Coordinates of C-alpha atoms in Angstrom, one line a residue:
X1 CA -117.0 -46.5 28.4
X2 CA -114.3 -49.1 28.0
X3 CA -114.0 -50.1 31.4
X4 CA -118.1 -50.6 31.3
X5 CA -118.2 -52.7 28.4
X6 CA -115.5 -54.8 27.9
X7 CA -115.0 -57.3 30.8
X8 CA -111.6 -58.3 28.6
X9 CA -110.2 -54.9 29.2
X10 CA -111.7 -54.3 33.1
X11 CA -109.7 -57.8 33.8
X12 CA -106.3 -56.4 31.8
X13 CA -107.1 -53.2 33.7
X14 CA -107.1 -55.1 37.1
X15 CA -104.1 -56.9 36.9
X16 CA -101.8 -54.3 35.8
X17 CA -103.2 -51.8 38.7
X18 CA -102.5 -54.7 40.9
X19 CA -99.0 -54.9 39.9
X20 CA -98.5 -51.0 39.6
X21 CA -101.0 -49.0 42.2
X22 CA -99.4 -45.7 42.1
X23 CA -100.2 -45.8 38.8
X24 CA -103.9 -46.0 38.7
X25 CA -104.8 -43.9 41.9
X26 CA -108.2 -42.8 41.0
X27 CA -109.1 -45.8 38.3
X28 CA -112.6 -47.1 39.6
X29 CA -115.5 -48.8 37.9
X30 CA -119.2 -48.1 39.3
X31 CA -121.0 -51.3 40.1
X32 CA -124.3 -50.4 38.7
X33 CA -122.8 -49.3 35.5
X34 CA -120.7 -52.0 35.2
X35 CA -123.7 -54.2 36.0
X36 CA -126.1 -52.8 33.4
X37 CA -123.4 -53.2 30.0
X38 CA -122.6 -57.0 31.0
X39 CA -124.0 -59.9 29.0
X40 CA -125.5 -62.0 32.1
X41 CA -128.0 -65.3 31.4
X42 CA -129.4 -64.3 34.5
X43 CA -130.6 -61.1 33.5
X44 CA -133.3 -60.3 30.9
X45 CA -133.0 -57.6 28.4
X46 CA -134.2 -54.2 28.5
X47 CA -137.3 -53.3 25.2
X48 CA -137.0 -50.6 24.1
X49 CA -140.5 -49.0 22.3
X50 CA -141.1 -45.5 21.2
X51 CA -144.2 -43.3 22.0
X52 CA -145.2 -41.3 19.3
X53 CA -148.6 -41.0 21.1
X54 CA -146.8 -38.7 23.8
X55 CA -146.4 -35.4 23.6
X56 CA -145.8 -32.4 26.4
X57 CA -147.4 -29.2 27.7
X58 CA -144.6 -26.8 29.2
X59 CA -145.1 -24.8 32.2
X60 CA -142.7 -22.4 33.6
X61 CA -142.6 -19.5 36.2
X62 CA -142.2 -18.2 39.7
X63 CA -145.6 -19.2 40.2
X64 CA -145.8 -22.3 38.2
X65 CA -145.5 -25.3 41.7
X66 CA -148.4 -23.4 43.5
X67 CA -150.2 -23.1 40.0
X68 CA -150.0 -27.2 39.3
X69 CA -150.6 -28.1 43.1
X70 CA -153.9 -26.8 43.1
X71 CA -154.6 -28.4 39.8
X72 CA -153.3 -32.1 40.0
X73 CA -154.3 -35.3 42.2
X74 CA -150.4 -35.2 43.6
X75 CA -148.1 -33.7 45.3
X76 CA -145.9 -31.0 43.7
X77 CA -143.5 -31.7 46.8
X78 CA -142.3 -34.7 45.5
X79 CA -140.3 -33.0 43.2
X80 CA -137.7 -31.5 45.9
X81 CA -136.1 -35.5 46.0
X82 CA -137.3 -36.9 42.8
X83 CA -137.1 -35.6 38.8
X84 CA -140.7 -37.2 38.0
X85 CA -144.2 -37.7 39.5
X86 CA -147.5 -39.6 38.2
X87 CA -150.4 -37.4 38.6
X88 CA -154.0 -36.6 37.1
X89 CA -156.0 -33.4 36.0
X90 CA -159.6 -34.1 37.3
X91 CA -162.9 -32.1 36.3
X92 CA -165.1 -30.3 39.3
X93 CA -166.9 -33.9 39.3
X94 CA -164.4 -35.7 40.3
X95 CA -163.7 -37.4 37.0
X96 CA -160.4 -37.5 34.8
X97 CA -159.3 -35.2 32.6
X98 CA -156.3 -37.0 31.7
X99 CA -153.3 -38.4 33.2
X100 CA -149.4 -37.4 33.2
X101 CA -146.0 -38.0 34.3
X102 CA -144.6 -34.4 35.2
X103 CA -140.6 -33.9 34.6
X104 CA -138.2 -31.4 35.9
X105 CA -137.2 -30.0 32.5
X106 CA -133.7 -31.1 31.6
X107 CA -130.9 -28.2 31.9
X108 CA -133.4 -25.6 32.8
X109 CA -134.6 -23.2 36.0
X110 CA -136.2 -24.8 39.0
X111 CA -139.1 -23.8 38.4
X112 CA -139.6 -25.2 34.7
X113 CA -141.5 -28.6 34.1
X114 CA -142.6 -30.8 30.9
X115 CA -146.1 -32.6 31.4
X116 CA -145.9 -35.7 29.7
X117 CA -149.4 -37.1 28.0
X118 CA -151.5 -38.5 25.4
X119 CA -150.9 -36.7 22.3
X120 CA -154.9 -36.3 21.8
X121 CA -155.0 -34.3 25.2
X122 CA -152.2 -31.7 24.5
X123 CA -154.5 -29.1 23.2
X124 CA -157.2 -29.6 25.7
X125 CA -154.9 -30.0 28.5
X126 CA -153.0 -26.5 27.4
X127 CA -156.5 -24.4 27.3
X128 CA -157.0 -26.1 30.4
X129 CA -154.3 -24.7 32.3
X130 CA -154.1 -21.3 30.9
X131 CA -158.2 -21.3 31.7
X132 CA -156.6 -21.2 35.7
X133 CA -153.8 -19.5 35.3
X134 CA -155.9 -16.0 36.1
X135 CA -152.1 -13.3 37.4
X136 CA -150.1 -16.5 38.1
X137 CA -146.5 -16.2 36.9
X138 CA -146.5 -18.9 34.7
X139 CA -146.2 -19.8 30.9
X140 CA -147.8 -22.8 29.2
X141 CA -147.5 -24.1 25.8
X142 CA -147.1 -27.1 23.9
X143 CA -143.3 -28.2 23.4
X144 CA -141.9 -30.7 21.0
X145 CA -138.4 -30.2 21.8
X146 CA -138.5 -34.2 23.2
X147 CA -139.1 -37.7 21.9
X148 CA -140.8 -40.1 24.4
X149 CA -139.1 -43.8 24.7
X150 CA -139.8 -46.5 27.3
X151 CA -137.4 -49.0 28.2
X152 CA -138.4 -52.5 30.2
X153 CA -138.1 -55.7 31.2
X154 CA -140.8 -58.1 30.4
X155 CA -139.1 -60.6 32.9
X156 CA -137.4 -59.6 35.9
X157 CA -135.7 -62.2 37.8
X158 CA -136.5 -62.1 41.8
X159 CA -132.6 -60.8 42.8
X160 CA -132.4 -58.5 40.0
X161 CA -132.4 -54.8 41.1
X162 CA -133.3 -51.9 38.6
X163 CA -130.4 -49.7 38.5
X164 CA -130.9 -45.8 39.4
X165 CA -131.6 -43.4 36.7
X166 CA -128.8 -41.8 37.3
X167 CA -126.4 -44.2 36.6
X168 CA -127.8 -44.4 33.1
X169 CA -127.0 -40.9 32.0
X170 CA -125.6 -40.5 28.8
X171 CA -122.3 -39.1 28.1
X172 CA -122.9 -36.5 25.8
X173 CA -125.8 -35.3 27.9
X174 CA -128.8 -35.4 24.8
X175 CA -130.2 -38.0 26.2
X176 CA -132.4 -38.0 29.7
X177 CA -133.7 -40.8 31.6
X178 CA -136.2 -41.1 34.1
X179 CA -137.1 -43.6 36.8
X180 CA -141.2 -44.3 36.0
X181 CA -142.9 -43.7 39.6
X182 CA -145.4 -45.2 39.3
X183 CA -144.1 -49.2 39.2
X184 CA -140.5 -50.2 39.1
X185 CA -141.6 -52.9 36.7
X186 CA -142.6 -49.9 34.0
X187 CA -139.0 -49.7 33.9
X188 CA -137.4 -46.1 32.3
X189 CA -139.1 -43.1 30.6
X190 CA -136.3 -41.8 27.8
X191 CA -136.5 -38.5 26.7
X192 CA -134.3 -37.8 23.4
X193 CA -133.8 -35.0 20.8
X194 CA -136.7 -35.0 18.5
X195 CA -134.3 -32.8 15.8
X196 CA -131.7 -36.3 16.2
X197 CA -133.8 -39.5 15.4
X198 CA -131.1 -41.6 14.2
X199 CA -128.6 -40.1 16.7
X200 CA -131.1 -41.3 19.7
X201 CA -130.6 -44.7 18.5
X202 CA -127.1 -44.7 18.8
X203 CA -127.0 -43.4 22.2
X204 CA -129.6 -45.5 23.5
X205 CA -127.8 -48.7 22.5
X206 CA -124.8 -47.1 24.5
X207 CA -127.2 -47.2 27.3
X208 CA -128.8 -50.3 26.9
X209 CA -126.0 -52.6 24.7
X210 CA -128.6 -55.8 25.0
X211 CA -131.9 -54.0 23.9
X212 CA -133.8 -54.4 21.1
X213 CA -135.4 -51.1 20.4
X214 CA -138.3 -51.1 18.3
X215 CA -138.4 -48.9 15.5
X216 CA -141.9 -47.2 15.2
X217 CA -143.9 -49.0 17.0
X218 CA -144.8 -49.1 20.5
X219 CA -147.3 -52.4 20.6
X220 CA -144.9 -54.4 22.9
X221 CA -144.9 -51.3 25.9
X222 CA -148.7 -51.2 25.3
X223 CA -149.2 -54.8 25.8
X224 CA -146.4 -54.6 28.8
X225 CA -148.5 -52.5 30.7
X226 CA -152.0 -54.1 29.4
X227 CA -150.5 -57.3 31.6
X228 CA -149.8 -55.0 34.2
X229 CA -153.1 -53.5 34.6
X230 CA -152.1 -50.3 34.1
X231 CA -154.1 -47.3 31.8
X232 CA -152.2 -44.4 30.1
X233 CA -153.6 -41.9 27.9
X234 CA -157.0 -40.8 26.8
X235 CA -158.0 -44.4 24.9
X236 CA -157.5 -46.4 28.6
X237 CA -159.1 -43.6 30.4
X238 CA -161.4 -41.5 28.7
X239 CA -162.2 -37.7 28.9
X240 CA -164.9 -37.7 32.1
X241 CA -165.9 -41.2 32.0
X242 CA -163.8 -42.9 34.9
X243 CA -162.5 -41.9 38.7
X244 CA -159.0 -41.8 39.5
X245 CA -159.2 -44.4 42.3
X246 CA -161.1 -46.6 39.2
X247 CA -157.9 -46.3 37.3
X248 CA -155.7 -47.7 40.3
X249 CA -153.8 -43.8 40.9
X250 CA -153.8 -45.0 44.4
X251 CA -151.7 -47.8 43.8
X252 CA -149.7 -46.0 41.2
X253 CA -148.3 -43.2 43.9
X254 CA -150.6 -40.5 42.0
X255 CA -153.0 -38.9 44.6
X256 CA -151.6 -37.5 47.6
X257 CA -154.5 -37.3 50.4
X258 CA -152.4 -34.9 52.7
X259 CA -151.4 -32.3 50.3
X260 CA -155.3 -30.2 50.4
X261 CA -157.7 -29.0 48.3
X262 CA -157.4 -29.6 44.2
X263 CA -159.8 -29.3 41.4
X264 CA -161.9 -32.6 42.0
X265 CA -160.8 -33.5 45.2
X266 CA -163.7 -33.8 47.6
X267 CA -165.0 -36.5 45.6
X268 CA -161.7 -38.1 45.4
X269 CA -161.1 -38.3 49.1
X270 CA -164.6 -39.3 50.3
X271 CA -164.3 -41.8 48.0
X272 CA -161.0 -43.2 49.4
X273 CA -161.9 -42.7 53.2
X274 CA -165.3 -44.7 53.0
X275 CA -163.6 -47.5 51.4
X276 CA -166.1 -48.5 48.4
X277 CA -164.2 -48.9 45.1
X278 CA -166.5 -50.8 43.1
X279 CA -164.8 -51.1 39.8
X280 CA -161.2 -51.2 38.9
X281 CA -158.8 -51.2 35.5
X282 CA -157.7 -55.0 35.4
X283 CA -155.7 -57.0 32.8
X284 CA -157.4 -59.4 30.4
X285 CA -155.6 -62.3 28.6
X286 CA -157.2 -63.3 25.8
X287 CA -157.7 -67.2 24.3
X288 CA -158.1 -66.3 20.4
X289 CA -157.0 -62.1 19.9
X290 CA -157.2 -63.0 16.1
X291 CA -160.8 -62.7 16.1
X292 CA -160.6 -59.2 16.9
X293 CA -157.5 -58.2 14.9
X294 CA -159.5 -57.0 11.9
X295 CA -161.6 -55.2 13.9
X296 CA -162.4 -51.3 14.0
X297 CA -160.6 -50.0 17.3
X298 CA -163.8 -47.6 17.3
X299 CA -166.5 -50.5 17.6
X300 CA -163.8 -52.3 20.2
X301 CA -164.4 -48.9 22.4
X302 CA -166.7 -49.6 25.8
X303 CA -167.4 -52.6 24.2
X304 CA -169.5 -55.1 27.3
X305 CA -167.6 -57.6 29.1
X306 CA -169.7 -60.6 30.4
X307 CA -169.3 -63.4 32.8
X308 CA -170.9 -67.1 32.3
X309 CA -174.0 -65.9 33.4
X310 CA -174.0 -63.4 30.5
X311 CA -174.2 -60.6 32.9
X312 CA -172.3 -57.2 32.2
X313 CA -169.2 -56.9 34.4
X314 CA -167.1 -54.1 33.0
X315 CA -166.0 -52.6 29.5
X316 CA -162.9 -52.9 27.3
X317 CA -160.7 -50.1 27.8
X318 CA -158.1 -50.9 25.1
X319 CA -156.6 -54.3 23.4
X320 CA -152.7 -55.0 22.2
X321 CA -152.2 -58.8 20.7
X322 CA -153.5 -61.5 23.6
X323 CA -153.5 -58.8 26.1
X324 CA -156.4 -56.2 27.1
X325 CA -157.3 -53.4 29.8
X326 CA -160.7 -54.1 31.4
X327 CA -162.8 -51.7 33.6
X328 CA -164.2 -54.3 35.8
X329 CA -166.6 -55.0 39.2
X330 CA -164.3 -56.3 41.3
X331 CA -167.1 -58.2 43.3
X332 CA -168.3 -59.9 39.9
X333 CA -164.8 -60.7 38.6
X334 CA -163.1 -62.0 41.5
X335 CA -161.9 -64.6 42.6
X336 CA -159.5 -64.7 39.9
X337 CA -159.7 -67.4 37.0
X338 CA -163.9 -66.9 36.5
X339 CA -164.1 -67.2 32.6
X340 CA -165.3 -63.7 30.7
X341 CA -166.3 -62.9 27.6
X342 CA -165.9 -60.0 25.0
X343 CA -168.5 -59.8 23.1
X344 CA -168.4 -57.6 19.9
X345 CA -171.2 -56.8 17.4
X346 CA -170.8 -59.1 14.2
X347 CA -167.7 -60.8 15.8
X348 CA -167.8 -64.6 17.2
X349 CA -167.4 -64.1 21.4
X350 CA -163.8 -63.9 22.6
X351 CA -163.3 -65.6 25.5
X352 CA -160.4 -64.2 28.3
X353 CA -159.4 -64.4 31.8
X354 CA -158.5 -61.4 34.1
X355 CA -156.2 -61.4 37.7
X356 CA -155.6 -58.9 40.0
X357 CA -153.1 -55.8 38.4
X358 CA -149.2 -55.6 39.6
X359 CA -149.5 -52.4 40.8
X360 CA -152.4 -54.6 43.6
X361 CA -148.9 -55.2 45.5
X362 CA -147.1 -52.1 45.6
X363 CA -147.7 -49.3 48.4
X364 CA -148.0 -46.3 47.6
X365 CA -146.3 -43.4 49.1
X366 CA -149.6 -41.0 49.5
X367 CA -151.6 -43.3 51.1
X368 CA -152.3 -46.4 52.7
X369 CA -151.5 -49.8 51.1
X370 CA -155.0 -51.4 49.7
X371 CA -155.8 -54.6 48.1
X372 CA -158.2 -54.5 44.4
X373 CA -160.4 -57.0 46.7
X374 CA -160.8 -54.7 49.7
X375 CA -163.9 -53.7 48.1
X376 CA -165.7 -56.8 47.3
X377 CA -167.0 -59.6 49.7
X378 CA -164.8 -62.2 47.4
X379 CA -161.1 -60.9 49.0
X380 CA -159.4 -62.9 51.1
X381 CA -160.3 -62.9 55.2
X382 CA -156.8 -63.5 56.1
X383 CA -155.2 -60.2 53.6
X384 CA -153.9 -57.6 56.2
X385 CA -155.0 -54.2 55.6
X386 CA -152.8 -51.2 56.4
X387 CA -155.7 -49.6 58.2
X388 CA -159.2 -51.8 59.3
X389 CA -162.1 -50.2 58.9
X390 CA -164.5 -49.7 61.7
X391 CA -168.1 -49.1 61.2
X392 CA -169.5 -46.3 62.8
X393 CA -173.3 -45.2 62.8
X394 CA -175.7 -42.5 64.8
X395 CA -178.4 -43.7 66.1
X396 CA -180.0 -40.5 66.3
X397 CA -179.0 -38.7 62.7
X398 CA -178.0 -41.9 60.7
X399 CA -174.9 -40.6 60.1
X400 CA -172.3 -42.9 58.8
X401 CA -168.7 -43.3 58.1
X402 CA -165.6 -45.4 58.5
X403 CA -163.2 -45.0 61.2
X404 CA -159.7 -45.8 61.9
X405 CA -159.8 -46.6 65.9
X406 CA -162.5 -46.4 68.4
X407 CA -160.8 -46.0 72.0
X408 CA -159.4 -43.3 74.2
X409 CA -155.3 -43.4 72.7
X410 CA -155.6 -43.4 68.8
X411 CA -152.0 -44.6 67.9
X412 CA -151.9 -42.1 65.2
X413 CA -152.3 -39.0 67.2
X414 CA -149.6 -39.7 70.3
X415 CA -149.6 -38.0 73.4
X416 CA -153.2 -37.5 73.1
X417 CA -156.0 -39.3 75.8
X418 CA -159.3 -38.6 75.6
X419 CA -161.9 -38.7 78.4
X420 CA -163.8 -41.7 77.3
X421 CA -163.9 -43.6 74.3
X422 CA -164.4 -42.5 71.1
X423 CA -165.2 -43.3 67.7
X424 CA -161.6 -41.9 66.2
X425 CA -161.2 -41.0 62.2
X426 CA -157.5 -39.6 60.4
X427 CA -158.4 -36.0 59.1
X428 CA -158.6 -36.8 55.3
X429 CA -157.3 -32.9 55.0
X430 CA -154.8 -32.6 57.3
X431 CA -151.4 -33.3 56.5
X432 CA -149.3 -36.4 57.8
X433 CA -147.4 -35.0 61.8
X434 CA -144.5 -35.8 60.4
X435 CA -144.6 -33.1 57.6
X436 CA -145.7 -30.4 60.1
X437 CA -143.9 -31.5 63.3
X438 CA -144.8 -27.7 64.8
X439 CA -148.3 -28.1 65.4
X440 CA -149.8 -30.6 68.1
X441 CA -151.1 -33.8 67.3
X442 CA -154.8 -33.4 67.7
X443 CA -154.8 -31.2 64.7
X444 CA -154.4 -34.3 63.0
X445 CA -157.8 -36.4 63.7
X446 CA -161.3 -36.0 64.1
X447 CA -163.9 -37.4 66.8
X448 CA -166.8 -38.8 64.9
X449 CA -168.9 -40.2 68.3
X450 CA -169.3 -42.1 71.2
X451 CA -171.6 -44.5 73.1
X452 CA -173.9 -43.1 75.0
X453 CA -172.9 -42.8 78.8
X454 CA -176.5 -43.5 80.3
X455 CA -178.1 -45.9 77.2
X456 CA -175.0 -47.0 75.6
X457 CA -176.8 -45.6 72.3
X458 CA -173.9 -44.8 69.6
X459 CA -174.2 -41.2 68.7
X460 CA -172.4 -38.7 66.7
X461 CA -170.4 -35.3 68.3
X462 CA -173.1 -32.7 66.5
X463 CA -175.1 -30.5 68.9
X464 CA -178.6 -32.1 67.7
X465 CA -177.9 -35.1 69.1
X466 CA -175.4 -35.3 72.3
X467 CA -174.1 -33.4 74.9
X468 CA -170.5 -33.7 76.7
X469 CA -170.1 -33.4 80.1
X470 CA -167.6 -35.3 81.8
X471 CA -169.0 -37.8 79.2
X472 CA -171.6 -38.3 76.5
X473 CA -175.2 -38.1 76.8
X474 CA -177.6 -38.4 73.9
X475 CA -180.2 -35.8 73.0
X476 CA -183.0 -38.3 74.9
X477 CA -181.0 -39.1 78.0
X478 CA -179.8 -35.3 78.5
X479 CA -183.3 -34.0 78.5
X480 CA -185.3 -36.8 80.7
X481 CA -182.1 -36.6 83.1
X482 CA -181.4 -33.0 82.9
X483 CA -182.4 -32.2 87.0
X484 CA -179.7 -34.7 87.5
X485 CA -177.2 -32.4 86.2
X486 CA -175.5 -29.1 87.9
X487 CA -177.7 -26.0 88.0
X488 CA -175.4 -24.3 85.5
X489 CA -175.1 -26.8 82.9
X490 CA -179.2 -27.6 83.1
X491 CA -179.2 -23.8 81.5
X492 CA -177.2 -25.2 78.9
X493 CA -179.0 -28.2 78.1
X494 CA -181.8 -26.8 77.6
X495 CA -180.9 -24.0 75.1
X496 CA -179.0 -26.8 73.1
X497 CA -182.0 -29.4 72.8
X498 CA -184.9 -26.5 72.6

């Protein structure tokens, strides 16, 4: 820890091993270490805020990744090169149950994990689990073994680099940090020694010399990730009253849309194939937060937010200082700047201005990068989107969806040509051909239709309304042109369209 922390020292250190060498064979100082415990004007400060509204659900067994993949919007597989993932628990509907940040226990089996999340939720969240657990191997109950801290940067200069959580270990090993997944402007989740409160302290100062850790209160996180647009916990998202992709866990990297089937996930992936996200959480900066200081946080709950017009566009979904979590319409809210109002019952109006969140910017590592404005006719022409959407409708049926190519080569399924072209959609339930590098790529999409050989009518692939051969007929042109066809397939058309 000297070499770390006094430059004084690391300079005496470096001359003398420059005049003696043999001396100091193995002598080394590690960059990002080094880098964090220096006093730079170029670097901001690390906050430190504790989270008493966090507690965790334990869950260990044999059984117990198979038991939380079929239960959670993400990916258990994440955990094989990482120590933490952001996921949700979603009801049959499709709605959230509550939100988490699953850890690899410290010190324990492989197969041993603390769920992170809002204190309220524990003991629903622990009934929920062991209502599925059915003859899985797994224990779950409630552990308090663990303190909850987050350490961040409010400010983060453009060629500053957060180092890796690793590098922040603590010597005497009580102490356990964690990159956050889901932004790397959220900074560090700390886990400490509930039994050692003022021990914690001490060790997280060793860790972060320049911090200023806040004793009991974690208002400055709160408002951190308010400006952020990002919800934790069950006041931000409420029990069965939001969806997932509504609370940005798209942007976050907390669905997976390869991994397969989960409580609430039909819902969850239709929703993210077709494209239509009409609402989002996005921050609010507020022009006079002392009117609302005195009030009750129960009448501040769902409470309307209007636009100039005095129409509803969205509700408040929590408030710390100047700064505030909105569930908004994107199409009503953007462009960004449009003044809103929060209007509260026996309160003067409070008027505040909401942007896109950060999280709007990152890409996410289970699916596609989107935009908050893909949604609404107000984004921006020019904004590239990862995949562009191509409208396909039957003529026949009405069916209609979005898909990713229409030709005969989709670029996502290689070595595949088809006969003619095709309306060409990703499998939302297959996974990605690089995770399953065995099977052959036309696992991998689905043919939703083509045109029409004869008319040039747009039709879909099911048997009531064309038939292939050599190329696609619709249900009209097969049967007026069916003595045009080969003796055996006439048989066939017929017994299809009869």
């Amino acid at each position: 820890m000297l070499l770390t922390r006094c430059g004084t020292s690391v300079t005496a250190i470096h001359t003398v091993r420059q005049r003696w060498p043999a001396a100091f064979p193995t002598l080394a100082v590690k960059p990002a270490t080094r880098w964090l415990h220096q006093t730079s004007p170029a670097h901001s400060p690390f906050t430190i805020a504790p989270l008493p509204e966090r507690k965790f659900v334990r869950v260990q067994g044999s059984d117990a990744v198979s038991f939380l993949q079929g239960l959670m919007s993400n990916d258990m597989r994440h955990l094989e090169h990482s120590s933490t993932v952001y996921a949700m628990f979603l009801k049959a509907n499709g709605r959230v149950f509550c939100d988490t940040l699953i850890y690899k226990r410290p010190g324990a089996e492989p197969a041993d994990y603390l769920l992170e999340c809002d204190a309220a939720v524990a003991p629903r969240l622990e009934k929920h689990l062991k209502l599925y657990r059915l003859r899985k191997k797994v224990q779950v109950e409630q552990d308090a073994t663990y303190r909850v801290w987050a350490a961040f940067k409010e400010a983060v200069q453009e060629e500053e680099e957060m180092p890796a959580a690793s590098d922040l270990a603590c010597p005497e090993g009580r102490l356990h940090v964690f990159k956050d997944p889901r932004l790397p402007r959220l900074g560090y989740r700390v886990l400490t020694d509930v039994q050692e409160p003022n021990e914690c302290k001490t060790r997280l100062k060793r860790i972060f010399p320049e911090a200023e850790t806040v004793a009991d209160s974690a208002l400055p996180y709160t408002a951190f990730r308010y400006s952020l647009g990002v919800g934790e916990g069950e006041t931000n998202l409420p029990d069965g009253k939001c969806f997932p992709l509504e609370c940005n866990c798209d942007l976050l990297h907390g669905v997976s849309f390869h991994k397969g089937c989960y409580i609430g996930q039909e819902l969850t992936a239709r929703t993210y194939h077709t494209g239509v996200i009409r609402k989002r959480l996005m921050p609010l900066e507020l022009d006079a937060p002392h009117r609302l200081a005195d009030c009750d946080p129960e009448a501040l709950r769902d409470v309307e937010i209007k636009n100039e017009e005095g129409s509803a566009v969205g509700k408040l979904r929590g408030l710390a200082g100047n700064r505030a979590l909105g569930l908004l319409r994107i199409e009503k809210v953007l462009p960004e700047g449009k003044p809103l109002t929060i209007n509260v019952a026996g309160e003067s109006v409070v008027r505040c201005r909401t942007s896109k969140p950060a999280c709007n910017t990152m890409a996410t590592t289970s699916a596609p990068s989107s935009t908050v404005g893909r949604e609404s006719a107000a984004s921006s022409a020019s904004e590239p989107t990862a995949h562009p959407s191509i409208p396909f409708r039957c003529e026949l049926c009405g069916l209609s969806e979005s898909c990713d190519y229409r030709g005969r080569r989709p670029p996502f399924a290689s070595k595949i040509e088809l006969p003619e072209e095709c309306y060409v959609m990703r499998d939302p339930f297959a996974p990605p051909p690089q995770a399953v590098p065995d099977k052959p790529a036309s696992e991998h999409y689905l043919l939703l239709g083509a045109d029409c050989h004869s008319c040039r009518r747009t039709v879909c692939k099911a048997s009531e309304c064309s038939f292939f051969y050599g190329a696609t007929f619709c249900r009209q042109c097969s049967v007026q042109r069916v003595q045009e066809f080969p003796l055996e397939v006439r048989s066939k058309i017929k017994k299809q369209f009869s």
